[in-house]
Amino acid sequence: MEERQEIFGHPKGLYICFLTEMWERFSFYGMKFLLLLYLTKYHLFTDGLSLDVLGAYAGLVYALPVIGGMLADRYLGMRKAVIFGGIMLCFGHLGLAFEGEQATMVDGVLNQDEFALNIFYLSLALIIVGVGFLKPNISTIVGKLYKVGDERRDSGFTIFYMGINLGSFAATILCGYLGENYGWGYGFGLAGIGMLLGLIVFLWGQRFLHGHAEPENPQILKEKSVIGLNNELTIYLGSLVTVPLIWFLVQSNAIVHNTLNAMAFGVLVWLIWFLYKECDKVERGRMTVLASLTLFTVVFWALFEQSAASMTLYADRVVDRVLLDVTYMPGETTGLYLMAVAFIAIPLLVIYFGREKFADMNDSEKKISGSIFVLISSVFIYLGIDAIGFAGAVSASTSGLPVKWEVTAVQTGSLNAMFIFLLAPIFAWLWTFLSKHKMEPGTPLKFGLGILQAGLGFGALVLGATMPDASGKVAYIWIVLAYLLHTTGELCLSPVGLSAVTKLSVPKVVGFMMGVWFLATAYSELVAAQLAKFAAIDTDGGVVTDVAAASAVYADFFSSLMWVGVAISVVLFVLTPLMKKGMHGVK
């Protein structure tokens, strides 16, 4: 019976959570990367105002999961929280699909559809509340599917994490294409359809969660609250009541920023008191290191999250996104046939060179890796066959066949997820290899390497700006290189971050410190948007009229970010021996 409850050696519930989170991230990233371009091009917001909206939205969307997680732990349970969050998200994305009338500029006067904008802000508020309930709790369910000490737990979370990146990759490709080419409502609408599919999957797969997502004390939900309703209905009603408040806050970046500043100050005061009143020497050292790492992570994510802010605007305005623009003539098909051979040969080469590694895997790993390999190989073989067919069509033509491939600005956001797919297994192997040879860098050094690579990613954009084409645009390869460096930085820092919280915290405050960690992420989102405002550019109807001048502004901005990343990483490298000592043996 137990065997039938598993797929590829993992509980079926894992794949329910995988698909739910995949579609939730599909909806989240599908709208996040469209957001700035939609505001600047359709509603004609200035760069500064649109970045304020993005900053307030992103800050709130990462702050509310702290509250959503607490409510699920104490009252609702994860299942009810995820379902309620999913419903809120569906309504939010449905609202975003309503575009209203496009803004116009007449005699210097901006005319905007205020009703459509209010629907837009309301939709963002619903999404923020929905993410607050869904995101922290779907991850918790995954952890509960495995017993304490189950060796499959890490690989299960790896599979779950791949769902996040798969959703991100598909969203930026598909929603970005529809939104920029056919209409913003289509892009936002597709994101909403994705969330609806995720909710349907979660509702259908309840039986595979085996009660792990239910509230620990169901009776407490039936008790009366101070307003006369039971606690469960009170939570739902209270969440709905907060929507108008969040609708207001999304339009009030300064209030969100000041609130997070006050919370950060409060956390600092509490931490100082706790270190000197409640901790011994070892605990004090570890908590001090954790607080320092939390501060450094704000720097990293503030740099990294330029992807949906300044880097998206840069890709739209300055980057030459035409990857292929050629006409193949009869007799010029050799390259196409070579390409076809390469696509078909790649899976065979992977089989040949990876046969020993595959033989060393356990049965569960073989099934998962084999399924992924078959899927990817099918794509490569399809591309090879397609290349052969196109080569044949070129040979049969008399005037040649033109091919033009241009990616949208939003689609550049898919590069991060693509590099995660390609590089995550390599980094996992690298850390294991270095650990076996007692060469693996410690947590502070990994943080320093992550921040350094984030800075160097902007260095690639600065270098590319020195080599524009005749129209002033920058080659696409430079933004690819920037995303590559940012992703390798993420792989150095992100996987060890939450682990550091659990290892360095005093046990009785580990939950609180986890909340502080997520609040730091929320703060970094807000900082990222504020930083991007330094590269704000005046446009004509959302379009840059002087590409060379815009490129110079972005180059100066990216240069500053590069030096910030390099300088902070050097500081962290210098502090690493001291921080390692303060960790008192924790690696």
XYZ file of C-alpha atoms in Angstrom:
587
model
C 0.000 0.000 0.000
C 2.838 2.391 0.909
C 4.530 1.788 -2.429
C 1.397 2.853 -4.300
C 1.444 6.152 -2.430
C 4.767 7.091 -4.007
C 5.981 8.281 -7.402
C 9.681 7.941 -8.177
C 10.338 7.122 -4.531
C 8.678 10.259 -3.137
C 5.199 10.806 -1.645
C 2.547 11.707 -4.190
C 1.778 14.738 -2.055
C 5.164 16.178 -3.025
C 4.081 16.393 -6.650
C 0.776 18.005 -5.671
C 2.773 20.683 -3.826
C 5.237 20.854 -6.730
C 2.489 21.601 -9.257
C 0.659 23.998 -6.948
C 3.798 26.031 -6.268
C 4.853 25.841 -9.927
C 1.595 27.430 -11.059
C 1.633 29.948 -8.192
C 5.149 31.042 -9.185
C 4.014 31.051 -12.825
C 1.352 33.582 -11.907
C 3.690 35.563 -9.612
C 6.600 35.982 -12.022
C 4.306 36.315 -15.010
C 2.865 39.511 -13.571
C 5.959 40.778 -11.715
C 8.109 41.132 -14.827
C 5.232 42.682 -16.797
C 4.474 45.203 -14.071
C 6.963 47.991 -14.855
C 6.509 47.878 -18.613
C 2.722 47.842 -18.216
C 2.785 50.938 -15.996
C 5.319 52.904 -18.063
C 4.016 51.988 -21.528
C 0.274 51.627 -21.039
C -0.619 53.917 -18.136
C 2.355 56.232 -18.877
C 3.717 56.280 -15.334
C 7.123 57.853 -14.863
C 9.958 55.470 -14.051
C 10.048 56.784 -10.485
C 6.341 56.334 -9.811
C 6.194 52.868 -11.372
C 9.231 51.797 -9.321
C 7.486 53.065 -6.187
C 4.542 50.793 -6.966
C 6.844 47.850 -7.675
C 8.804 48.463 -4.473
C 5.722 48.714 -2.255
C 4.180 45.645 -3.887
C 7.327 43.516 -3.664
C 8.051 44.614 -0.101
C 4.539 43.719 1.073
C 4.397 40.454 -0.850
C 7.503 39.221 0.993
C 6.476 40.619 4.391
C 2.961 39.190 4.692
C 4.007 35.494 4.538
C 5.311 35.976 8.088
C 1.734 36.680 9.236
C 0.201 34.045 6.947
C 2.552 31.414 8.336
C 1.697 32.323 11.942
C -2.054 32.158 11.308
C -1.698 28.750 9.679
C 0.476 27.415 12.514
C -1.849 28.573 15.289
C -5.282 28.320 13.718
C -6.028 27.414 10.101
C -3.552 24.701 9.262
C -1.673 24.726 5.964
C -4.409 23.269 3.735
C -7.039 25.909 4.517
C -4.425 28.682 4.290
C -3.249 27.532 0.854
C -6.796 27.244 -0.496
C -7.790 30.684 0.810
C -4.568 32.204 -0.555
C -5.113 30.547 -3.920
C -8.644 31.937 -4.193
C -7.400 35.449 -3.392
C -4.684 35.090 -6.021
C -7.152 33.981 -8.685
C -9.353 37.025 -8.091
C -6.279 39.280 -8.062
C -5.042 38.050 -11.420
C -8.538 38.246 -12.863
C -8.549 41.939 -11.957
C -5.151 42.534 -13.564
C -6.504 41.239 -16.868
C -8.751 44.337 -16.992
C -6.669 46.978 -18.787
C -9.135 49.819 -19.157
C -8.346 52.674 -21.537
C -4.745 53.397 -22.473
C -3.356 56.628 -21.052
C -2.725 59.543 -23.392
C -0.686 62.724 -23.241
C -2.517 65.708 -24.779
C -0.840 69.131 -24.734
C 1.320 68.074 -21.842
C -1.651 66.838 -19.797
C -1.694 63.157 -18.821
C -5.090 61.463 -19.117
C -5.345 58.114 -17.293
C -8.187 55.663 -16.695
C -8.550 56.129 -12.919
C -11.123 53.344 -12.595
C -8.791 50.856 -14.283
C -5.921 51.970 -12.044
C -8.027 51.449 -8.922
C -8.892 47.946 -10.148
C -5.172 47.421 -10.742
C -4.261 48.452 -7.173
C -7.086 46.322 -5.767
C -5.789 43.355 -7.751
C -2.283 43.837 -6.362
C -3.724 43.950 -2.839
C -5.562 40.648 -3.393
C -2.390 39.060 -4.762
C -0.342 40.288 -1.784
C -2.800 38.779 0.703
C -3.008 35.571 -1.350
C 0.751 35.097 -1.477
C 0.907 35.779 2.266
C -1.290 32.757 2.931
C -0.076 30.404 0.191
C 3.691 30.762 -0.104
C 4.914 29.942 3.432
C 2.447 27.124 3.944
C 2.903 25.134 0.755
C 6.597 24.806 1.675
C 5.685 23.692 5.199
C 3.458 20.943 3.796
C 6.414 19.539 1.843
C 8.435 19.269 5.046
C 5.599 17.473 6.857
C 5.349 14.805 4.152
C 8.657 13.363 5.385
C 9.325 11.948 8.835
C 12.164 13.346 10.921
C 15.422 11.814 9.703
C 13.989 10.749 6.308
C 16.927 10.814 3.901
C 14.605 11.739 1.034
C 13.767 15.142 2.550
C 16.586 17.114 0.862
C 15.952 15.615 -2.568
C 12.224 16.235 -2.069
C 12.842 19.929 -1.441
C 15.159 19.971 -4.465
C 12.311 18.676 -6.641
C 9.965 21.240 -5.080
C 12.508 24.033 -5.717
C 12.708 23.010 -9.372
C 8.961 23.559 -9.585
C 9.493 27.171 -8.514
C 12.055 27.714 -11.250
C 9.997 25.870 -13.857
C 7.070 28.175 -13.095
C 9.312 31.237 -13.284
C 10.861 30.131 -16.582
C 7.544 29.356 -18.274
C 5.910 32.550 -16.983
C 8.547 34.955 -18.266
C 8.564 33.204 -21.646
C 4.800 32.841 -22.181
C 3.277 35.732 -20.227
C 6.034 38.037 -21.475
C 5.347 37.061 -25.089
C 1.583 37.513 -24.852
C 1.741 40.684 -22.768
C 4.182 42.560 -24.974
C 2.963 41.314 -28.349
C -0.788 40.875 -28.024
C -1.894 42.963 -25.044
C -1.098 43.329 -21.374
C -4.394 41.771 -20.362
C -3.488 38.563 -22.178
C -0.214 38.277 -20.284
C -1.812 38.973 -16.905
C -4.747 36.746 -17.816
C -2.483 33.802 -18.626
C -0.779 34.281 -15.266
C -4.211 34.082 -13.634
C -5.085 30.903 -15.539
C -1.865 29.419 -14.200
C -2.900 30.180 -10.615
C -6.346 28.688 -11.224
C -4.731 25.476 -12.480
C -2.537 25.398 -9.373
C -5.576 25.743 -7.105
C -7.436 22.989 -8.993
C -4.448 20.657 -8.663
C -4.201 21.332 -4.925
C -7.926 20.726 -4.348
C -7.829 17.523 -6.407
C -4.768 16.181 -4.595
C -5.981 16.619 -0.995
C -6.088 12.866 -0.365
C -2.371 12.580 -1.062
C -1.466 14.951 1.785
C -2.692 12.362 4.335
C -3.854 14.955 6.855
C -0.426 16.568 7.246
C -1.811 19.964 6.260
C -4.712 19.967 8.702
C -4.874 22.275 11.764
C -3.321 20.835 14.910
C -6.304 21.945 16.995
C -9.446 22.033 14.782
C -11.644 22.849 17.751
C -10.063 26.277 18.180
C -11.403 27.287 14.754
C -14.957 26.751 15.975
C -14.570 28.921 19.066
C -16.178 32.356 19.060
C -13.994 35.387 18.477
C -14.499 38.865 19.951
C -16.768 39.821 17.024
C -19.134 36.880 17.584
C -18.069 34.750 14.592
C -15.970 31.599 14.889
C -12.213 32.044 14.634
C -11.964 30.612 11.120
C -14.498 33.024 9.623
C -12.942 35.860 11.625
C -9.539 35.197 10.016
C -11.056 35.162 6.524
C -13.074 38.302 7.189
C -10.104 40.052 8.797
C -7.970 39.228 5.760
C -10.581 40.718 3.441
C -10.796 43.816 5.631
C -7.027 44.342 5.237
C -7.355 44.475 1.434
C -8.394 48.187 1.358
C -5.471 48.991 3.662
C -3.030 47.204 1.369
C -4.710 48.887 -1.631
C -3.687 52.163 0.018
C -0.180 50.990 0.964
C 0.632 49.816 -2.584
C 0.214 53.455 -3.603
C 2.207 54.713 -0.593
C 5.787 53.535 -0.968
C 7.023 55.959 1.681
C 4.708 54.536 4.357
C 5.765 50.953 3.549
C 9.404 52.015 3.619
C 9.060 53.844 6.950
C 7.159 50.911 8.449
C 9.912 48.475 7.503
C 12.503 50.938 8.817
C 10.672 51.052 12.140
C 10.433 47.271 12.244
C 14.148 46.962 11.481
C 14.954 49.387 14.304
C 12.688 47.438 16.649
C 14.382 44.158 15.721
C 17.807 45.751 16.316
C 16.825 46.993 19.784
C 15.360 43.601 20.707
C 18.450 41.799 19.363
C 20.830 43.926 21.461
C 18.733 43.240 24.562
C 18.491 39.514 23.798
C 22.233 39.130 23.151
C 23.252 40.625 26.461
C 20.422 39.390 28.690
C 19.458 35.951 27.360
C 22.548 34.533 25.615
C 25.759 32.949 26.810
C 29.044 33.582 25.016
C 28.577 30.894 22.352
C 24.945 31.841 21.636
C 25.877 35.532 21.536
C 28.569 34.865 18.944
C 26.328 32.784 16.721
C 23.402 35.203 16.902
C 25.715 38.131 16.096
C 26.978 36.313 13.010
C 23.407 35.502 11.952
C 22.378 39.153 12.332
C 25.385 40.188 10.233
C 24.554 37.670 7.507
C 20.951 38.889 7.496
C 22.201 42.425 6.909
C 24.499 41.288 4.090
C 21.684 39.375 2.424
C 19.766 42.656 2.063
C 22.661 43.920 -0.058
C 22.658 40.836 -2.264
C 18.913 40.777 -2.920
C 18.793 44.536 -3.487
C 21.309 43.982 -6.288
C 19.781 40.740 -7.560
C 16.205 42.067 -7.683
C 17.171 44.700 -10.224
C 16.108 41.965 -12.644
C 12.437 42.997 -12.463
C 13.312 46.683 -12.063
C 16.154 48.511 -13.814
C 17.327 45.480 -15.804
C 13.886 44.946 -17.350
C 13.671 48.604 -18.382
C 17.256 48.396 -19.663
C 16.432 45.306 -21.729
C 13.406 47.062 -23.193
C 15.100 50.357 -24.022
C 18.778 49.735 -24.672
C 19.407 46.050 -25.445
C 19.268 44.763 -29.010
C 17.006 41.751 -28.461
C 17.049 40.488 -32.050
C 18.890 37.189 -31.737
C 18.536 36.078 -35.340
C 17.673 38.028 -38.491
C 18.850 36.206 -41.602
C 17.546 34.901 -44.908
C 18.651 31.370 -45.779
C 19.229 30.919 -49.514
C 19.165 27.646 -51.475
C 22.593 26.067 -51.189
C 23.212 27.581 -47.734
C 21.859 24.684 -45.717
C 25.081 23.110 -44.453
C 24.914 25.007 -41.179
C 21.290 23.934 -40.653
C 22.161 20.271 -41.156
C 25.102 20.593 -38.751
C 22.771 22.188 -36.214
C 20.339 19.288 -36.632
C 23.121 16.760 -36.096
C 24.251 18.617 -32.959
C 20.750 18.671 -31.451
C 20.261 14.955 -32.035
C 23.796 14.065 -30.891
C 23.651 15.957 -27.582
C 21.369 13.411 -25.793
C 23.596 10.564 -27.033
C 26.719 12.312 -25.708
C 25.014 12.894 -22.348
C 24.202 9.165 -22.137
C 27.780 8.209 -22.989
C 29.566 10.586 -20.616
C 27.001 10.311 -17.826
C 26.583 6.523 -17.748
C 28.843 6.006 -14.733
C 27.181 8.788 -12.731
C 23.764 7.323 -13.591
C 24.857 3.865 -12.462
C 25.813 5.265 -9.038
C 22.337 6.713 -8.404
C 19.734 4.983 -6.276
C 16.484 3.797 -7.857
C 14.559 6.956 -6.919
C 17.224 9.250 -8.361
C 17.407 7.137 -11.530
C 13.664 7.420 -12.099
C 13.599 11.174 -11.591
C 16.764 11.862 -13.591
C 15.623 9.496 -16.349
C 12.246 11.234 -16.679
C 13.858 14.679 -16.849
C 16.389 13.392 -19.382
C 13.674 11.920 -21.608
C 11.745 15.208 -21.508
C 14.762 17.381 -22.372
C 16.038 14.907 -24.968
C 12.651 14.946 -26.692
C 12.947 18.733 -27.043
C 16.459 18.466 -28.511
C 15.446 15.743 -30.953
C 12.373 17.761 -31.969
C 14.592 20.792 -32.658
C 16.933 18.588 -34.700
C 14.100 17.212 -36.807
C 12.677 20.723 -37.188
C 16.063 21.988 -38.393
C 16.182 19.198 -40.998
C 12.695 20.083 -42.197
C 13.555 23.768 -42.436
C 16.757 22.961 -44.350
C 14.676 20.957 -46.808
C 12.247 23.868 -47.241
C 15.147 26.239 -47.905
C 16.547 23.899 -50.557
C 13.147 23.710 -52.253
C 12.629 27.485 -52.276
C 13.689 29.824 -55.071
C 14.059 33.100 -53.162
C 15.185 31.837 -49.750
C 13.414 31.829 -46.399
C 13.752 34.677 -43.866
C 14.129 33.952 -40.149
C 13.811 36.619 -37.452
C 13.864 35.848 -33.757
C 13.425 38.676 -31.267
C 12.862 38.110 -27.567
C 10.825 40.518 -25.449
C 12.225 42.449 -22.494
C 10.193 40.352 -20.053
C 11.540 37.136 -21.571
C 15.071 38.084 -20.535
C 13.901 37.314 -16.994
C 13.777 33.623 -17.950
C 17.574 33.556 -18.075
C 17.813 33.244 -14.291
C 15.601 30.145 -14.132
C 17.356 28.650 -17.170
C 20.763 29.008 -15.527
C 19.363 27.555 -12.287
C 18.340 24.434 -14.225
C 21.749 24.160 -15.869
C 23.989 25.067 -12.944
C 22.254 23.848 -9.761
C 23.394 20.213 -10.260
C 26.934 21.422 -10.980
C 27.041 23.516 -7.793
C 25.599 20.625 -5.751
C 28.396 18.409 -7.074
C 30.983 21.148 -6.532
C 30.131 21.680 -2.853
C 30.156 17.913 -2.261
C 33.510 17.566 -4.032
C 35.050 20.445 -2.069
C 33.631 19.101 1.185
C 35.206 15.694 0.616
C 38.552 17.398 0.102
C 38.001 19.702 3.114
C 37.981 22.739 0.823
C 34.316 23.790 0.930
C 33.989 27.502 1.806
C 32.046 28.328 4.967
C 28.758 30.207 5.050
C 30.253 33.747 5.368
C 32.634 33.122 2.467
C 29.797 31.789 0.298
C 27.837 34.957 1.089
C 30.835 37.047 0.032
C 31.181 35.115 -3.224
C 27.477 35.600 -3.932
C 27.623 39.368 -3.427
C 30.830 39.619 -5.478
C 29.231 37.853 -8.445
C 26.128 40.040 -8.184
C 28.410 43.071 -8.484
C 30.381 41.578 -11.374
C 27.116 40.895 -13.202
C 26.569 44.640 -13.411
C 30.185 44.939 -14.539
C 29.212 42.905 -17.607
C 26.483 45.432 -18.428
C 28.942 48.312 -17.974
C 31.412 46.630 -20.322
C 28.697 45.994 -22.890
C 27.694 49.673 -22.832
C 31.159 50.562 -24.120
C 30.483 48.617 -27.340
C 27.119 49.821 -28.725
C 26.020 49.294 -32.311
C 25.309 52.097 -34.773
C 21.892 52.777 -33.204
C 23.358 52.962 -29.690
C 21.982 49.594 -28.591
C 23.904 46.964 -26.629
C 24.331 43.335 -27.697
C 22.093 40.790 -25.974
C 25.044 38.658 -24.861
C 25.912 41.184 -22.133
C 22.617 40.849 -20.323
C 22.933 37.064 -20.656
C 26.338 37.265 -18.976
C 24.899 39.500 -16.245
C 22.149 36.983 -15.487
C 24.709 34.164 -15.516
C 26.824 35.879 -12.851
C 23.787 36.819 -10.784
C 22.590 33.205 -10.875
C 25.949 31.773 -9.829
C 25.896 34.321 -7.008
C 22.416 33.175 -6.019
C 23.549 29.545 -5.961
C 26.383 30.492 -3.604
C 24.182 32.416 -1.185
C 20.516 31.427 -1.359
C 20.655 27.680 -0.521
C 22.697 28.287 2.653
C 20.695 31.269 3.904
C 17.715 29.557 5.532
C 20.003 26.771 6.719
C 22.134 29.383 8.514
C 19.057 30.644 10.364
C 18.265 27.175 11.731
C 21.899 26.448 12.634
C 22.899 29.753 14.250
C 19.700 30.783 16.034
C 19.088 30.125 19.703
C 16.452 27.327 19.551
C 13.770 29.253 21.442
C 13.825 32.144 18.937
C 14.464 30.278 15.675
C 10.909 30.975 14.446
C 11.265 34.666 15.177
C 14.642 34.811 13.414
C 13.140 33.056 10.398
C 10.542 35.831 10.309
C 13.328 38.416 10.540
C 15.023 36.725 7.594
C 11.905 37.054 5.440
C 11.390 40.651 6.550
C 14.971 41.344 5.435
C 14.015 39.963 2.017
C 10.987 42.261 1.946
C 13.198 45.200 2.877
C 15.671 44.348 0.111
C 12.830 44.405 -2.454
C 11.957 47.910 -1.355
C 15.608 48.976 -1.452
C 15.992 47.481 -4.944
C 13.186 49.651 -6.289
C 14.575 52.759 -4.597
C 18.014 52.101 -6.066
C 16.531 51.661 -9.541
C 15.054 55.159 -9.303
C 18.602 56.544 -9.672
C 18.399 55.351 -13.288
C 14.949 56.841 -13.921
C 14.665 58.246 -17.450
C 12.180 60.630 -19.028
C 10.322 58.958 -21.888
C 7.893 59.964 -24.600
C 4.836 57.787 -24.091
C 6.949 55.121 -22.436
C 9.467 55.097 -25.286
C 13.070 56.307 -25.038
C 13.884 58.815 -27.791
C 17.664 58.980 -27.241
C 19.011 55.443 -26.840
C 22.637 56.546 -26.447
C 21.772 58.951 -23.621
C 19.675 56.286 -21.882
C 22.525 53.791 -22.233
C 24.908 56.247 -20.560
C 22.522 56.734 -17.607
C 22.160 52.995 -17.110
C 25.910 52.433 -17.490
C 26.655 54.938 -14.715
C 24.028 53.334 -12.498
C 25.234 49.779 -13.126
C 28.812 50.899 -12.527
C 27.806 52.152 -9.075
C 26.058 48.862 -8.305
C 29.109 46.944 -9.465
C 31.407 48.794 -7.062
C 28.906 48.440 -4.233
C 28.862 44.667 -4.760
C 32.638 44.413 -4.999
C 33.235 46.646 -1.957
C 30.707 44.852 0.270
C 32.082 41.458 -0.745
C 35.603 42.590 0.189
C 34.318 43.702 3.592
C 32.722 40.284 4.067
C 35.903 38.494 2.992
C 37.862 40.478 5.590
C 35.281 39.695 8.286
C 35.052 35.988 7.396
C 37.735 34.759 9.862
C 36.115 36.732 12.679
C 32.631 35.488 11.761
C 33.891 31.917 11.495
C 35.259 32.233 15.023
C 31.937 33.630 16.242
C 30.055 30.630 14.796
C 31.824 28.385 17.345
C 32.128 25.293 15.189
C 28.932 25.662 13.134
C 29.773 25.276 9.442
